[in-house]
Amino acid sequence: MTEGNVSAYAEFNIFAGRCSCQFVIEANGGIYPCDFYVTDEWHMGNIKDSTFEELESSETAKIFVQSSEYIDPKCKSCKWINLCRGGCRRNREPMINGRPNLNYFCSSYREFFEYAIERLYEIAHLVANLPQDR
């Protein structure tokens, strides 16, 4: 599990390794890339004026995703990098020199994974062996 790529199985962006645009739409039609970033800085446009394809390829979307891709060197040498991938960008603020910081919850994640890894393997094994007709 820690050696493979589990991002395809990541239910939430928190462990995907980078942000993606979730397209939060406010009551006035304003669109933002993520519910943590409903701010003027990350306003992408309005649902009345743009398609999702246009929004996804917009400069704001590209900057938002690219700014989350940096992984702290401490993460790269961590044995849990394939599970955590640095965590959510929101928890890696404030930015330092335009790059995300080490995740605020880093020590908690390390402790949790150390404690739970055998149980996670058991769950993964059970899920992998579920009948396919479900």
PDB file of C-alpha atoms in Angstrom:
ATOM      1  CA  MET A   1       0.000   0.000   0.000  1.00  0.00           C
ATOM      2  CA  THR A   2       2.731   2.512   0.826  1.00  0.00           C
ATOM      3  CA  GLU A   3       4.733   1.520  -2.229  1.00  0.00           C
ATOM      4  CA  GLY A   4       1.975   1.916  -4.786  1.00  0.00           C
ATOM      5  CA  ASN A   5       0.123   4.900  -6.086  1.00  0.00           C
ATOM      6  CA  VAL A   6      -3.047   5.247  -4.054  1.00  0.00           C
ATOM      7  CA  SER A   7      -4.017   8.701  -5.335  1.00  0.00           C
ATOM      8  CA  ALA A   8      -6.560   7.051  -7.626  1.00  0.00           C
ATOM      9  CA  TYR A   9      -8.224   5.804  -4.452  1.00  0.00           C
ATOM     10  CA  ALA A  10      -7.959   9.052  -2.514  1.00  0.00           C
ATOM     11  CA  GLU A  11     -11.499   9.971  -1.578  1.00  0.00           C
ATOM     12  CA  PHE A  12     -10.549  13.538  -0.794  1.00  0.00           C
ATOM     13  CA  ASN A  13      -7.955  15.966  -2.083  1.00  0.00           C
ATOM     14  CA  ILE A  14      -6.323  15.902   1.344  1.00  0.00           C
ATOM     15  CA  PHE A  15      -4.110  12.936   0.359  1.00  0.00           C
ATOM     16  CA  ALA A  16      -4.083  13.346  -3.417  1.00  0.00           C
ATOM     17  CA  GLY A  17      -0.705  15.096  -3.451  1.00  0.00           C
ATOM     18  CA  ARG A  18      -1.960  18.194  -5.207  1.00  0.00           C
ATOM     19  CA  CYS A  19      -5.057  20.288  -5.397  1.00  0.00           C
ATOM     20  CA  SER A  20      -7.651  20.036  -8.096  1.00  0.00           C
ATOM     21  CA  CYS A  21     -10.488  22.423  -8.809  1.00  0.00           C
ATOM     22  CA  GLN A  22     -13.639  21.407  -6.963  1.00  0.00           C
ATOM     23  CA  PHE A  23     -15.644  24.315  -8.410  1.00  0.00           C
ATOM     24  CA  VAL A  24     -17.415  25.774  -5.418  1.00  0.00           C
ATOM     25  CA  ILE A  25     -20.345  27.841  -6.683  1.00  0.00           C
ATOM     26  CA  GLU A  26     -21.693  30.629  -4.499  1.00  0.00           C
ATOM     27  CA  ALA A  27     -25.319  31.813  -4.559  1.00  0.00           C
ATOM     28  CA  ASN A  28     -24.404  34.701  -6.879  1.00  0.00           C
ATOM     29  CA  GLY A  29     -22.819  32.281  -9.385  1.00  0.00           C
ATOM     30  CA  GLY A  30     -19.244  33.092  -8.381  1.00  0.00           C
ATOM     31  CA  ILE A  31     -16.920  30.124  -8.816  1.00  0.00           C
ATOM     32  CA  TYR A  32     -13.879  29.255  -6.710  1.00  0.00           C
ATOM     33  CA  PRO A  33     -11.453  26.326  -6.916  1.00  0.00           C
ATOM     34  CA  CYS A  34     -12.009  24.981  -3.373  1.00  0.00           C
ATOM     35  CA  ASP A  35     -14.220  25.595  -0.362  1.00  0.00           C
ATOM     36  CA  PHE A  36     -11.141  26.719   1.597  1.00  0.00           C
ATOM     37  CA  TYR A  37     -10.366  29.356  -1.032  1.00  0.00           C
ATOM     38  CA  VAL A  38     -13.578  31.296  -1.534  1.00  0.00           C
ATOM     39  CA  THR A  39     -11.656  34.566  -1.606  1.00  0.00           C
ATOM     40  CA  ASP A  40     -11.228  37.430  -4.049  1.00  0.00           C
ATOM     41  CA  GLU A  41      -7.748  36.138  -4.895  1.00  0.00           C
ATOM     42  CA  TRP A  42      -9.136  32.802  -6.144  1.00  0.00           C
ATOM     43  CA  HIS A  43     -12.358  33.996  -7.795  1.00  0.00           C
ATOM     44  CA  MET A  44     -12.464  32.149 -11.131  1.00  0.00           C
ATOM     45  CA  GLY A  45     -15.487  33.713 -12.750  1.00  0.00           C
ATOM     46  CA  ASN A  46     -19.230  33.212 -12.827  1.00  0.00           C
ATOM     47  CA  ILE A  47     -21.220  30.162 -13.814  1.00  0.00           C
ATOM     48  CA  LYS A  48     -23.378  32.398 -16.043  1.00  0.00           C
ATOM     49  CA  ASP A  49     -20.370  33.450 -18.099  1.00  0.00           C
ATOM     50  CA  SER A  50     -18.055  30.440 -18.296  1.00  0.00           C
ATOM     51  CA  THR A  51     -18.170  26.707 -18.933  1.00  0.00           C
ATOM     52  CA  PHE A  52     -16.433  24.280 -16.587  1.00  0.00           C
ATOM     53  CA  GLU A  53     -13.983  23.486 -19.369  1.00  0.00           C
ATOM     54  CA  GLU A  54     -13.061  27.175 -19.655  1.00  0.00           C
ATOM     55  CA  LEU A  55     -12.749  27.492 -15.888  1.00  0.00           C
ATOM     56  CA  GLU A  56     -10.597  24.378 -15.592  1.00  0.00           C
ATOM     57  CA  SER A  57      -8.171  25.666 -18.202  1.00  0.00           C
ATOM     58  CA  SER A  58      -8.148  29.223 -16.822  1.00  0.00           C
ATOM     59  CA  GLU A  59      -4.975  30.855 -15.561  1.00  0.00           C
ATOM     60  CA  THR A  60      -6.423  30.983 -12.025  1.00  0.00           C
ATOM     61  CA  ALA A  61      -7.048  27.225 -12.061  1.00  0.00           C
ATOM     62  CA  LYS A  62      -3.557  26.504 -13.374  1.00  0.00           C
ATOM     63  CA  ILE A  63      -1.915  28.683 -10.712  1.00  0.00           C
ATOM     64  CA  PHE A  64      -4.064  27.138  -7.983  1.00  0.00           C
ATOM     65  CA  VAL A  65      -3.096  23.581  -8.920  1.00  0.00           C
ATOM     66  CA  GLN A  66       0.573  24.371  -9.606  1.00  0.00           C
ATOM     67  CA  SER A  67       0.994  26.189  -6.310  1.00  0.00           C
ATOM     68  CA  SER A  68      -0.015  23.021  -4.444  1.00  0.00           C
ATOM     69  CA  GLU A  69       2.420  20.667  -6.190  1.00  0.00           C
ATOM     70  CA  TYR A  70       5.531  21.534  -4.196  1.00  0.00           C
ATOM     71  CA  ILE A  71       6.349  18.894  -1.580  1.00  0.00           C
ATOM     72  CA  ASP A  72       8.563  19.800   1.363  1.00  0.00           C
ATOM     73  CA  PRO A  73      11.909  17.935   1.368  1.00  0.00           C
ATOM     74  CA  LYS A  74      11.055  16.468   4.797  1.00  0.00           C
ATOM     75  CA  CYS A  75       8.006  14.852   3.186  1.00  0.00           C
ATOM     76  CA  LYS A  76      10.026  13.344   0.368  1.00  0.00           C
ATOM     77  CA  SER A  77      12.166  11.399   2.835  1.00  0.00           C
ATOM     78  CA  CYS A  78       9.205  10.341   5.021  1.00  0.00           C
ATOM     79  CA  LYS A  79       8.145   6.694   4.911  1.00  0.00           C
ATOM     80  CA  TRP A  80       4.468   7.778   4.703  1.00  0.00           C
ATOM     81  CA  ILE A  81       4.834  10.036   1.640  1.00  0.00           C
ATOM     82  CA  ASN A  82       2.852   7.619  -0.544  1.00  0.00           C
ATOM     83  CA  LEU A  83      -0.086   7.829   1.850  1.00  0.00           C
ATOM     84  CA  CYS A  84       0.041  11.461   2.928  1.00  0.00           C
ATOM     85  CA  ARG A  85       1.653  13.203  -0.092  1.00  0.00           C
ATOM     86  CA  GLY A  86       2.097  16.324   1.994  1.00  0.00           C
ATOM     87  CA  GLY A  87      -1.591  16.638   2.842  1.00  0.00           C
ATOM     88  CA  CYS A  88      -3.999  19.438   2.028  1.00  0.00           C
ATOM     89  CA  ARG A  89      -2.548  22.721   0.827  1.00  0.00           C
ATOM     90  CA  ARG A  90      -4.711  24.577   3.347  1.00  0.00           C
ATOM     91  CA  ASN A  91      -2.783  22.879   6.139  1.00  0.00           C
ATOM     92  CA  ARG A  92       0.549  23.795   4.540  1.00  0.00           C
ATOM     93  CA  GLU A  93       0.101  27.527   4.913  1.00  0.00           C
ATOM     94  CA  PRO A  94       1.466  30.081   5.343  1.00  0.00           C
ATOM     95  CA  MET A  95       3.334  29.847   2.080  1.00  0.00           C
ATOM     96  CA  ILE A  96       7.089  30.354   2.271  1.00  0.00           C
ATOM     97  CA  ASN A  97       8.645  31.935  -0.823  1.00  0.00           C
ATOM     98  CA  GLY A  98       5.468  31.073  -2.743  1.00  0.00           C
ATOM     99  CA  ARG A  99       5.630  27.408  -1.750  1.00  0.00           C
ATOM    100  CA  PRO A 100       3.524  25.405   0.692  1.00  0.00           C
ATOM    101  CA  ASN A 101       5.065  24.857   4.102  1.00  0.00           C
ATOM    102  CA  LEU A 102       5.335  21.523   5.943  1.00  0.00           C
ATOM    103  CA  ASN A 103       1.822  20.311   6.818  1.00  0.00           C
ATOM    104  CA  TYR A 104       0.543  21.527  10.171  1.00  0.00           C
ATOM    105  CA  PHE A 105      -0.641  17.979  10.947  1.00  0.00           C
ATOM    106  CA  CYS A 106       2.574  16.236   9.858  1.00  0.00           C
ATOM    107  CA  SER A 107       3.478  14.789  13.261  1.00  0.00           C
ATOM    108  CA  SER A 108      -0.132  13.696  13.802  1.00  0.00           C
ATOM    109  CA  TYR A 109      -0.262  11.939  10.432  1.00  0.00           C
ATOM    110  CA  ARG A 110       3.027  10.137  11.135  1.00  0.00           C
ATOM    111  CA  GLU A 111       1.745   8.979  14.504  1.00  0.00           C
ATOM    112  CA  PHE A 112      -1.592   7.890  13.051  1.00  0.00           C
ATOM    113  CA  PHE A 113      -0.082   5.943  10.149  1.00  0.00           C
ATOM    114  CA  GLU A 114       2.399   4.223  12.466  1.00  0.00           C
ATOM    115  CA  TYR A 115      -0.454   3.197  14.749  1.00  0.00           C
ATOM    116  CA  ALA A 116      -2.978   2.235  12.052  1.00  0.00           C
ATOM    117  CA  ILE A 117      -0.967   0.833   9.123  1.00  0.00           C
ATOM    118  CA  GLU A 118      -1.649  -2.837   9.913  1.00  0.00           C
ATOM    119  CA  ARG A 119      -5.380  -2.112  10.214  1.00  0.00           C
ATOM    120  CA  LEU A 120      -5.264  -0.179   6.943  1.00  0.00           C
ATOM    121  CA  TYR A 121      -3.645  -3.186   5.250  1.00  0.00           C
ATOM    122  CA  GLU A 122      -6.397  -5.422   6.641  1.00  0.00           C
ATOM    123  CA  ILE A 123      -9.110  -3.106   5.345  1.00  0.00           C
ATOM    124  CA  ALA A 124      -7.430  -2.842   1.942  1.00  0.00           C
ATOM    125  CA  HIS A 125      -7.250  -6.649   1.763  1.00  0.00           C
ATOM    126  CA  LEU A 126     -10.932  -6.991   2.688  1.00  0.00           C
ATOM    127  CA  VAL A 127     -12.004  -4.386   0.135  1.00  0.00           C
ATOM    128  CA  ALA A 128      -9.862  -5.944  -2.583  1.00  0.00           C
ATOM    129  CA  ASN A 129     -11.575  -9.274  -1.982  1.00  0.00           C
ATOM    130  CA  LEU A 130     -15.173  -8.029  -2.017  1.00  0.00           C
ATOM    131  CA  PRO A 131     -17.400  -9.648  -4.634  1.00  0.00           C
ATOM    132  CA  GLN A 132     -17.417  -7.552  -7.798  1.00  0.00           C
ATOM    133  CA  ASP A 133     -21.206  -7.683  -8.222  1.00  0.00           C
ATOM    134  CA  ARG A 134     -21.823  -5.231  -5.360  1.00  0.00           C
TER     135      ARG A 134
END
